[in-house]
Short mmCIF file of C-alpha atoms in Angstrom, two decimals:
data_model
loop_
_atom_site.label_atom_id
_atom_site.label_comp_id
_atom_site.label_asym_id
_atom_site.label_seq_id
_atom_site.Cartn_x
_atom_site.Cartn_y
_atom_site.Cartn_z
CA UNK M 25 -132.04 -138.09 -11.17
CA UNK M 26 -131.46 -138.13 -14.91
CA UNK M 27 -133.50 -134.96 -15.23
CA UNK M 28 -131.37 -133.19 -12.59
CA UNK M 29 -128.22 -134.33 -14.40
CA UNK M 30 -129.48 -132.90 -17.66
CA UNK M 31 -130.28 -129.61 -15.93
CA UNK M 32 -126.74 -129.47 -14.54
CA UNK M 33 -125.22 -130.16 -17.97
CA UNK M 34 -127.45 -127.52 -19.52
CA UNK M 35 -126.46 -124.97 -16.86
CA UNK M 36 -122.77 -125.72 -17.35
CA UNK M 37 -123.15 -125.44 -21.12
CA UNK M 38 -124.90 -122.08 -20.73
CA UNK M 39 -122.16 -120.85 -18.39
CA UNK M 40 -119.46 -121.97 -20.82
CA UNK M 41 -121.24 -120.25 -23.71
CA UNK M 42 -121.47 -117.02 -21.69
CA UNK M 43 -117.77 -117.16 -20.83
CA UNK M 44 -116.88 -117.75 -24.48
CA UNK M 45 -119.13 -114.87 -25.54
CA UNK M 46 -117.56 -112.50 -23.02
CA UNK M 47 -114.06 -113.54 -24.08
CA UNK M 48 -114.92 -112.98 -27.75
CA UNK M 49 -116.54 -109.64 -26.95
CA UNK M 50 -113.45 -108.43 -25.10
CA UNK M 51 -111.20 -109.62 -27.91
CA UNK M 52 -113.34 -107.92 -30.55
CA UNK M 53 -113.47 -104.70 -28.49
CA UNK M 54 -109.70 -104.64 -28.27
CA UNK M 55 -109.41 -105.19 -31.99
CA UNK M 56 -111.94 -102.44 -32.70
CA UNK M 57 -109.89 -99.92 -30.74
CA UNK M 58 -106.82 -101.04 -32.66
CA UNK M 59 -108.76 -100.50 -35.89
CA UNK M 60 -109.75 -97.05 -34.70
CA UNK M 61 -106.06 -96.22 -34.37
CA UNK M 62 -105.09 -97.85 -37.67
CA UNK M 63 -107.93 -96.19 -39.59
CA UNK M 64 -107.08 -92.68 -38.39
CA UNK M 65 -103.33 -92.58 -37.98
CA UNK M 66 -100.44 -93.62 -40.13
CA UNK M 67 -98.05 -95.87 -38.22
CA UNK M 68 -95.12 -93.60 -39.09
CA UNK M 69 -96.58 -90.80 -36.97
CA UNK M 70 -94.15 -89.70 -34.26
CA UNK M 71 -96.56 -87.88 -31.97
CA UNK M 72 -96.56 -89.39 -28.46
CA UNK M 73 -99.17 -92.08 -27.87
CA UNK M 74 -99.85 -92.06 -24.13
CA UNK M 75 -100.99 -95.02 -22.08
CA UNK M 76 -104.77 -95.12 -21.97
CA UNK M 77 -105.27 -92.86 -24.98
CA UNK M 78 -106.44 -95.70 -27.28
CA UNK M 79 -103.98 -94.60 -29.93
CA UNK M 80 -105.07 -90.98 -30.21
CA UNK M 81 -102.15 -88.66 -29.46
CA UNK M 82 -104.42 -85.61 -29.32
CA UNK M 83 -106.92 -87.25 -26.94
CA UNK M 84 -105.84 -88.27 -23.44
CA UNK M 85 -102.68 -87.50 -21.48
CA UNK M 86 -100.89 -86.15 -24.50
CA UNK M 87 -97.93 -84.40 -22.96
CA UNK M 88 -97.68 -80.93 -21.51
CA UNK M 89 -97.05 -79.10 -24.77
CA UNK M 90 -100.13 -80.53 -26.51
CA UNK M 91 -102.32 -79.55 -23.57
CA UNK M 92 -100.94 -76.03 -23.90
CA UNK M 93 -101.90 -76.07 -27.58
CA UNK M 94 -105.48 -76.98 -26.79
CA UNK M 95 -105.70 -74.33 -24.11
CA UNK M 96 -104.86 -71.82 -26.86
CA UNK M 97 -107.15 -73.40 -29.47
CA UNK M 98 -110.18 -73.13 -27.18
CA UNK M 99 -109.23 -69.97 -25.28
CA UNK M 100 -111.54 -66.95 -25.00
CA UNK M 101 -109.46 -65.05 -27.55
CA UNK M 102 -109.55 -67.95 -30.03
CA UNK M 103 -113.32 -68.39 -29.67
CA UNK M 104 -113.79 -64.65 -30.27
CA UNK M 105 -111.86 -64.96 -33.52
CA UNK M 106 -113.79 -68.07 -34.65
CA UNK M 107 -117.20 -66.55 -33.91
CA UNK M 108 -117.72 -64.40 -37.05
CA UNK M 109 -116.89 -67.31 -39.37
CA UNK M 110 -119.05 -69.74 -37.39
CA UNK M 111 -121.93 -67.30 -37.78
CA UNK M 112 -121.30 -67.00 -41.53
CA UNK M 113 -121.22 -70.77 -42.01
CA UNK M 114 -124.49 -71.20 -40.07
CA UNK M 115 -126.23 -68.31 -41.89
CA UNK M 116 -125.23 -69.70 -45.26
CA UNK M 117 -126.45 -73.17 -44.26
CA UNK M 118 -129.84 -71.92 -43.04
CA UNK M 119 -130.31 -70.00 -46.31
CA UNK M 120 -129.64 -73.22 -48.20
CA UNK M 121 -132.11 -75.12 -46.02
CA UNK M 122 -134.78 -72.42 -46.50
CA UNK M 123 -134.26 -72.34 -50.28
CA UNK M 124 -134.73 -76.11 -50.58
CA UNK M 125 -138.19 -76.86 -52.04
CA UNK M 126 -138.64 -80.00 -49.97
CA UNK M 127 -138.13 -80.93 -46.35
CA UNK M 128 -134.55 -81.71 -45.32
CA UNK M 129 -133.10 -84.50 -43.21
CA UNK M 130 -131.87 -82.43 -40.28
CA UNK M 131 -129.39 -84.94 -38.87
CA UNK M 132 -127.70 -85.49 -42.23
CA UNK M 133 -127.58 -81.77 -42.91
CA UNK M 134 -126.28 -81.08 -39.41
CA UNK M 135 -123.42 -83.50 -40.10
CA UNK M 136 -122.58 -81.54 -43.24
CA UNK M 137 -122.78 -78.30 -41.27
CA UNK M 138 -120.41 -79.42 -38.50
CA UNK M 139 -117.99 -80.88 -41.05
CA UNK M 140 -118.01 -77.61 -42.95
CA UNK M 141 -117.47 -75.67 -39.73
CA UNK M 142 -114.46 -77.86 -38.83
CA UNK M 143 -112.93 -77.44 -42.30
CA UNK M 144 -113.65 -73.73 -42.79
CA UNK M 145 -113.30 -72.38 -39.26
CA UNK M 146 -111.32 -74.73 -37.04
CA UNK M 147 -108.76 -75.66 -39.70
CA UNK M 148 -109.00 -72.60 -41.96
CA UNK M 149 -109.03 -74.53 -45.25
CA UNK M 150 -110.26 -72.78 -48.41
CA UNK M 151 -111.64 -75.80 -50.25
CA UNK M 152 -114.10 -75.23 -53.15
CA UNK M 153 -117.66 -76.29 -52.33
CA UNK M 154 -117.67 -79.12 -54.87
CA UNK M 155 -114.45 -80.58 -53.47
CA UNK M 156 -115.73 -80.06 -49.94
CA UNK M 157 -118.87 -82.06 -50.76
CA UNK M 158 -116.80 -84.93 -52.14
CA UNK M 159 -114.52 -84.83 -49.09
CA UNK M 160 -117.56 -85.03 -46.81
CA UNK M 161 -118.85 -88.15 -48.61
CA UNK M 162 -115.45 -89.82 -48.21
CA UNK M 163 -115.35 -88.77 -44.56
CA UNK M 164 -118.76 -90.31 -43.96
CA UNK M 165 -117.53 -93.59 -45.43
CA UNK M 166 -114.53 -93.41 -43.13
CA UNK M 167 -116.65 -92.77 -40.02
CA UNK M 168 -119.16 -95.51 -40.88
CA UNK M 169 -116.36 -98.09 -40.99
CA UNK M 170 -114.14 -96.98 -38.10
CA UNK M 171 -115.66 -99.62 -35.81
CA UNK M 172 -115.90 -102.41 -38.39
CA UNK M 173 -114.55 -105.85 -37.57
CA UNK M 174 -110.79 -105.83 -38.24
CA UNK M 175 -110.96 -108.23 -41.19
CA UNK M 176 -108.87 -106.99 -44.11
CA UNK M 177 -110.76 -108.56 -47.01
CA UNK M 178 -112.01 -107.04 -50.29
CA UNK M 179 -115.32 -105.20 -49.80
CA UNK M 180 -115.04 -105.48 -45.99
CA UNK M 181 -115.86 -102.47 -43.80
CA UNK M 182 -112.27 -102.46 -42.58
CA UNK M 183 -110.91 -102.21 -46.14
CA UNK M 184 -113.42 -99.46 -47.01
CA UNK M 185 -112.39 -97.52 -43.88
CA UNK M 186 -108.70 -97.75 -44.74
CA UNK M 187 -109.36 -96.72 -48.35
CA UNK M 188 -111.46 -93.77 -47.20
CA UNK M 189 -108.67 -92.68 -44.83
CA UNK M 190 -106.15 -92.76 -47.68
CA UNK M 191 -108.38 -90.61 -49.89
CA UNK M 192 -109.04 -88.22 -47.01
CA UNK M 193 -105.39 -87.82 -46.24
CA UNK M 194 -104.61 -87.00 -49.88
CA UNK M 195 -107.25 -84.27 -49.82
CA UNK M 196 -106.08 -82.98 -46.45
CA UNK M 197 -102.45 -82.91 -47.58
CA UNK M 198 -103.40 -80.77 -50.57
CA UNK M 199 -105.36 -78.40 -48.33
CA UNK M 200 -102.54 -78.20 -45.78
CA UNK M 201 -99.90 -77.42 -48.44
CA UNK M 202 -102.10 -74.68 -49.93
CA UNK M 203 -102.69 -73.26 -46.46
CA UNK M 204 -98.98 -73.22 -45.61
CA UNK M 205 -98.18 -71.41 -48.87
CA UNK M 206 -100.89 -68.77 -48.44
CA UNK M 207 -100.45 -66.91 -45.16
CA UNK M 208 -100.91 -63.31 -46.33
CA UNK M 209 -103.89 -61.23 -45.25
CA UNK M 210 -104.74 -63.37 -42.24
CA UNK M 211 -105.08 -61.69 -38.85
CA UNK M 212 -106.07 -64.63 -36.66
CA UNK M 213 -104.78 -68.13 -35.94
CA UNK M 214 -106.98 -71.19 -36.34
CA UNK M 215 -106.48 -74.52 -34.56
CA UNK M 216 -104.09 -75.90 -37.16
CA UNK M 217 -101.99 -72.70 -37.08
CA UNK M 218 -101.71 -72.98 -33.30
CA UNK M 219 -100.76 -76.66 -33.52
CA UNK M 220 -97.96 -75.91 -35.99
CA UNK M 221 -96.71 -72.83 -34.13
CA UNK M 222 -96.70 -74.53 -30.75
CA UNK M 223 -94.85 -77.58 -32.04
CA UNK M 224 -92.12 -75.28 -33.39
CA UNK M 225 -91.90 -73.44 -30.07
CA UNK M 226 -91.26 -76.76 -28.34
CA UNK M 227 -88.75 -77.98 -30.90
CA UNK M 228 -91.15 -80.54 -32.35
CA UNK M 229 -91.31 -79.76 -36.05
CA UNK M 230 -94.31 -81.72 -37.29
CA UNK M 231 -94.08 -83.84 -40.42
CA UNK M 232 -96.76 -83.72 -43.10
CA UNK M 233 -98.01 -87.10 -41.91
CA UNK M 234 -98.40 -85.82 -38.37
CA UNK M 235 -100.23 -82.73 -39.61
CA UNK M 236 -102.65 -84.91 -41.59
CA UNK M 237 -103.23 -87.17 -38.58
CA UNK M 238 -103.77 -84.22 -36.26
CA UNK M 239 -106.15 -82.60 -38.73
CA UNK M 240 -108.20 -85.76 -39.11
CA UNK M 241 -108.46 -86.19 -35.36
CA UNK M 242 -109.66 -82.60 -34.89
CA UNK M 243 -112.40 -83.18 -37.48
CA UNK M 244 -113.32 -86.49 -35.86
CA UNK M 245 -113.65 -84.86 -32.43
CA UNK M 246 -115.82 -81.97 -33.69
CA UNK M 247 -118.10 -83.88 -36.04
CA UNK M 248 -120.61 -86.43 -34.71
CA UNK M 249 -121.39 -85.11 -31.24
CA UNK M 250 -121.99 -81.53 -32.40
CA UNK M 251 -124.27 -82.75 -35.21
CA UNK M 252 -126.21 -84.79 -32.66
CA UNK M 253 -126.64 -81.85 -30.29
CA UNK M 254 -127.63 -79.53 -33.17
CA UNK M 255 -130.36 -81.95 -34.25
CA UNK M 256 -131.64 -82.28 -30.68
CA UNK M 257 -131.75 -78.48 -30.37
CA UNK M 258 -133.90 -78.14 -33.50
CA UNK M 259 -136.21 -80.94 -32.39
CA UNK M 260 -136.81 -79.35 -29.00
CA UNK M 261 -137.50 -75.92 -30.49
CA UNK M 262 -140.06 -77.63 -32.72
CA UNK M 263 -141.63 -79.45 -29.80
CA UNK M 264 -141.70 -76.41 -27.54
CA UNK M 265 -142.72 -73.25 -29.47
CA UNK M 266 -143.08 -71.35 -26.18
CA UNK M 267 -139.36 -71.87 -25.55
CA UNK M 268 -138.55 -70.56 -29.04
CA UNK M 269 -140.73 -67.49 -28.48
CA UNK M 270 -139.14 -66.80 -25.09
CA UNK M 271 -135.74 -67.04 -26.75
CA UNK M 272 -136.86 -64.50 -29.38
CA UNK M 273 -138.03 -62.18 -26.62
CA UNK M 274 -134.56 -62.30 -25.07
CA UNK M 275 -132.97 -61.55 -28.46
CA UNK M 276 -135.26 -58.54 -28.87
CA UNK M 277 -134.38 -57.32 -25.39
CA UNK M 278 -130.67 -57.44 -26.27
CA UNK M 279 -131.09 -55.72 -29.65
CA UNK M 280 -130.29 -58.83 -31.69
CA UNK M 281 -133.79 -59.11 -33.14
CA UNK M 282 -136.03 -56.19 -34.17
CA UNK M 283 -139.56 -56.04 -32.80
CA UNK M 284 -140.83 -56.69 -36.31
CA UNK M 285 -139.02 -60.01 -36.44
CA UNK M 286 -136.05 -59.12 -38.66
CA UNK M 287 -132.53 -59.70 -37.34
CA UNK M 288 -130.38 -56.68 -36.58
CA UNK M 289 -127.32 -56.00 -38.72
CA UNK M 290 -123.83 -56.94 -37.60
CA UNK M 291 -122.05 -59.95 -36.24
CA UNK M 292 -122.43 -61.46 -32.81
CA UNK M 293 -119.85 -60.94 -30.10
CA UNK M 294 -118.80 -63.38 -27.42
CA UNK M 295 -119.76 -61.09 -24.56
CA UNK M 296 -123.21 -60.61 -26.13
CA UNK M 297 -123.79 -64.37 -26.24
CA UNK M 298 -122.55 -64.70 -22.66
CA UNK M 299 -125.20 -62.21 -21.57
CA UNK M 300 -128.06 -64.24 -23.06
CA UNK M 301 -129.07 -66.11 -19.91
CA UNK M 302 -132.12 -67.89 -21.27
CA UNK M 303 -130.18 -69.04 -24.34
CA UNK M 304 -127.63 -70.58 -21.99
CA UNK M 305 -130.43 -72.37 -20.13
CA UNK M 306 -131.84 -73.78 -23.39
CA UNK M 307 -128.47 -75.18 -24.47
CA UNK M 308 -127.84 -76.66 -21.02
CA UNK M 309 -131.23 -78.37 -21.00
CA UNK M 310 -130.71 -79.82 -24.49
CA UNK M 311 -127.39 -81.24 -23.35
CA UNK M 312 -128.92 -82.60 -20.13
CA UNK M 313 -131.77 -84.50 -21.78
CA UNK M 314 -130.03 -85.37 -25.05
CA UNK M 315 -126.35 -85.87 -24.29
CA UNK M 316 -124.79 -87.11 -27.56
CA UNK M 317 -122.73 -89.89 -25.98
CA UNK M 318 -123.67 -92.32 -23.22
CA UNK M 319 -120.58 -91.98 -21.06
CA UNK M 320 -116.84 -92.33 -20.92
CA UNK M 321 -114.00 -94.50 -19.67
CA UNK M 322 -111.44 -93.84 -16.96
CA UNK M 323 -108.53 -95.76 -15.43
CA UNK M 324 -108.58 -96.24 -11.66
CA UNK M 325 -105.53 -94.48 -10.20
CA UNK M 326 -105.89 -95.89 -6.71
CA UNK M 327 -108.02 -98.61 -5.15
CA UNK M 328 -111.32 -97.34 -3.73
CA UNK M 329 -114.63 -98.65 -2.43
CA UNK M 330 -118.04 -97.88 -3.89
CA UNK M 331 -121.26 -99.14 -2.28
CA UNK M 332 -119.39 -101.92 -0.55
CA UNK M 333 -117.46 -103.04 -3.65
CA UNK M 334 -113.71 -102.63 -3.94
CA UNK M 335 -112.49 -101.25 -7.27
CA UNK M 336 -108.78 -102.11 -7.73
CA UNK M 337 -106.13 -99.75 -9.02
CA UNK M 338 -105.53 -100.15 -12.76
CA UNK M 339 -109.07 -101.24 -13.64
CA UNK M 340 -110.92 -99.53 -16.46
CA UNK M 341 -114.30 -98.17 -15.41
CA UNK M 342 -117.15 -96.60 -17.34
CA UNK M 343 -119.32 -93.76 -16.09
CA UNK M 344 -122.76 -93.11 -17.56
CA UNK M 345 -123.64 -89.51 -18.38
CA UNK M 346 -127.29 -90.28 -19.20
CA UNK M 347 -127.90 -92.33 -16.05
CA UNK M 348 -126.29 -89.58 -13.99
CA UNK M 349 -128.61 -86.96 -15.46
CA UNK M 350 -131.64 -89.23 -15.08
CA UNK M 351 -130.99 -90.10 -11.43
CA UNK M 352 -129.39 -86.92 -10.07
CA UNK M 353 -131.53 -85.85 -7.09
CA UNK M 354 -131.03 -82.15 -7.85
CA UNK M 355 -133.17 -82.26 -10.99
CA UNK M 356 -136.96 -82.15 -10.69
CA UNK M 357 -139.16 -83.85 -13.30
CA UNK M 358 -136.11 -85.20 -15.10
CA UNK M 359 -138.03 -86.24 -18.23
CA UNK M 360 -139.49 -82.76 -18.82
CA UNK M 361 -137.74 -80.30 -21.14
CA UNK M 362 -137.52 -77.28 -18.84
CA UNK M 363 -134.73 -74.75 -19.57
CA UNK M 364 -135.77 -72.64 -16.58
CA UNK M 365 -134.37 -75.31 -14.24
CA UNK M 366 -130.99 -73.67 -14.96
CA UNK M 367 -132.20 -70.12 -14.34
CA UNK M 368 -130.70 -68.03 -11.56
CA UNK M 369 -133.93 -68.36 -9.58
CA UNK M 370 -133.82 -72.17 -9.54
CA UNK M 371 -130.24 -73.24 -10.41
CA UNK M 372 -130.98 -76.93 -9.97
CA UNK M 373 -127.41 -77.77 -10.97
CA UNK M 374 -125.73 -75.63 -8.31
CA UNK M 375 -125.50 -78.36 -5.64
CA UNK M 376 -122.75 -80.91 -6.20
CA UNK M 377 -120.00 -81.18 -8.80
CA UNK M 378 -121.02 -84.20 -10.83
CA UNK M 379 -124.81 -84.09 -11.25
CA UNK M 380 -124.50 -82.40 -14.64
CA UNK M 381 -121.66 -83.55 -16.90
CA UNK M 382 -122.59 -83.55 -20.61
CA UNK M 383 -118.92 -82.98 -21.46
CA UNK M 384 -117.50 -85.34 -18.85
CA UNK M 385 -115.85 -84.17 -15.67
CA UNK M 386 -112.59 -83.72 -13.83
CA UNK M 387 -109.24 -83.07 -15.45
CA UNK M 388 -110.25 -85.19 -18.46
CA UNK M 389 -113.30 -83.12 -19.34
CA UNK M 390 -113.92 -82.38 -23.03
CA UNK M 391 -111.35 -79.79 -24.14
CA UNK M 392 -113.62 -78.49 -26.92
CA UNK M 393 -116.73 -77.99 -24.80
CA UNK M 394 -116.62 -74.19 -25.04
CA UNK M 395 -116.41 -74.32 -28.84
CA UNK M 396 -119.31 -76.79 -28.95
CA UNK M 397 -121.47 -74.57 -26.72
CA UNK M 398 -120.54 -71.52 -28.79
CA UNK M 399 -121.59 -73.28 -31.99
CA UNK M 400 -124.94 -74.37 -30.47
CA UNK M 401 -125.65 -70.88 -29.18
CA UNK M 402 -124.99 -69.26 -32.56
CA UNK M 403 -127.18 -71.90 -34.23
CA UNK M 404 -130.02 -71.21 -31.78
CA UNK M 405 -129.74 -67.43 -32.30
CA UNK M 406 -129.80 -67.78 -36.08
CA UNK M 407 -132.71 -70.24 -35.98
CA UNK M 408 -134.72 -67.86 -33.79
CA UNK M 409 -133.73 -64.78 -35.81
CA UNK M 410 -133.86 -65.86 -39.44
CA UNK M 411 -135.88 -69.05 -39.83
CA UNK M 412 -139.32 -70.55 -39.59
CA UNK M 413 -139.38 -74.33 -39.55
CA UNK M 414 -142.05 -77.03 -39.38
CA UNK M 415 -142.05 -80.77 -38.77
CA UNK M 416 -142.64 -82.51 -42.11
CA UNK M 417 -143.98 -85.73 -40.58
CA UNK M 418 -147.11 -86.40 -38.54
CA UNK M 419 -145.19 -87.40 -35.42
CA UNK M 420 -141.73 -86.89 -34.02
CA UNK M 421 -139.33 -89.75 -34.71
CA UNK M 422 -138.02 -92.17 -32.15
CA UNK M 423 -134.51 -91.60 -30.79
CA UNK M 424 -131.66 -94.08 -31.08
CA UNK M 425 -128.49 -93.90 -28.98
CA UNK M 426 -126.03 -95.65 -31.32
CA UNK M 427 -123.42 -94.59 -32.38
CA UNK M 428 -124.48 -91.20 -31.00
CA UNK M 429 -127.93 -89.97 -30.03
CA UNK M 430 -130.02 -89.07 -33.11
CA UNK M 431 -133.54 -89.49 -34.57
CA UNK M 432 -133.99 -92.77 -36.44
CA UNK M 433 -135.25 -91.02 -39.57
CA UNK M 434 -132.92 -88.05 -39.22
CA UNK M 435 -135.81 -85.62 -38.44
CA UNK M 436 -137.60 -84.36 -41.54
CA UNK M 437 -138.19 -80.59 -41.34
CA UNK M 438 -139.26 -77.91 -43.83
CA UNK M 439 -137.45 -74.59 -43.42
CA UNK M 440 -138.64 -71.14 -44.52
CA UNK M 441 -136.91 -67.77 -44.26
CA UNK M 442 -138.63 -65.12 -42.17
CA UNK M 443 -138.57 -62.84 -45.22
CA UNK M 444 -137.87 -63.22 -48.94
CA UNK M 445 -134.21 -62.28 -48.56
CA UNK M 446 -133.61 -65.14 -46.19
CA UNK M 447 -134.34 -67.67 -48.94
CA UNK M 448 -131.54 -66.35 -51.15
CA UNK M 449 -128.07 -67.81 -50.94
CA UNK M 450 -125.56 -64.99 -51.02
CA UNK M 451 -122.94 -65.47 -53.75
CA UNK M 452 -120.35 -63.53 -51.77
CA UNK M 453 -120.47 -65.92 -48.79
CA UNK M 454 -117.54 -67.96 -50.10
CA UNK M 455 -115.42 -64.83 -50.38
CA UNK M 456 -116.47 -63.72 -46.92
CA UNK M 457 -115.42 -67.05 -45.42
CA UNK M 458 -112.04 -66.77 -47.12
CA UNK M 459 -111.50 -63.22 -45.86
CA UNK M 460 -109.87 -62.17 -42.65
CA UNK M 461 -111.82 -62.12 -39.41
#
């Protein structure tokens, strides 16, 4: 009898501990989202903060005029204008990787690459390389502490995140002011231009603080996930040389790569990339197997039933992208890297709307998905055209999923140019990036 009583007390104690743990976890989660808002946005910002947006005015139901802005930022015409500069940034980066005497940490370098792309191309800032490097280090400190416990003490992650944000915003303000003063000789509009122009059209003159907040959010959105996908792309091309060779064959067939192995002269065009069917299959398969983020959150708009369970209106629910891809019945041999599953002959993703959703789905799908796919396609073309690369370790590293999918050691790879010229960093690249497109 005494033994049964002790078991009951122990069970009750365990239940109480679980309830306390869940309560603390929910409280901490709420505080972390509040920190995410505080660490990225100044409280004086007047941009609308919609319900369910977790404090990000540019992410979520942001108001009709902001959605119009993003439709312009990621339109076909805008992507066509970004493409030459994206190609230049990637070419310059691959030359730097090939000229490095030792192996590089691909994930770390991919983060630098996507940050540079956001600064140079998406925002159109002409920041000297030395200052850009310093800004990247500060940005990394900011990102590493965004989800710290909200304890404002000296040397705490929260304090470091706030300090990094302040330094970032000073640098961004300088870049924004220089950009606003220098508008001559530019024949295309980048994302920041469109944000400013659209706000004026709608009678919403943006303050400097709002411009800094919007700029920081655009960088945040374009940074980690694209670096993750870029690293996964390189890893799979290393693991599957037959895929890389088939990609090169397609580039030769479309006149992008000479039969001797040297890339053809000239810049890529959007319609050319669209016509590269196998390239599209490779990118799709990378995003199917190695989706950067696990899933997303949604708010239930009306009560519904799922597998016998009633989900009430107003609840927050999470959908899993990875589990969806792993269990979708349309995909055969789900653990095998097989780009041809997306070929016209097989089209395993053609049946059903939500079997394949690396960028989410529905009206809240990722607004920048076309820019992300464009970036990955250009990277794949340049890797196949201008680089030879080898794994610098005996085995491939293990993959971790937190905070985004990436190799635990960053993926150590040695890069070589396909010819001697590819190992030389062009001194005129900086001027080319600053020129008109």
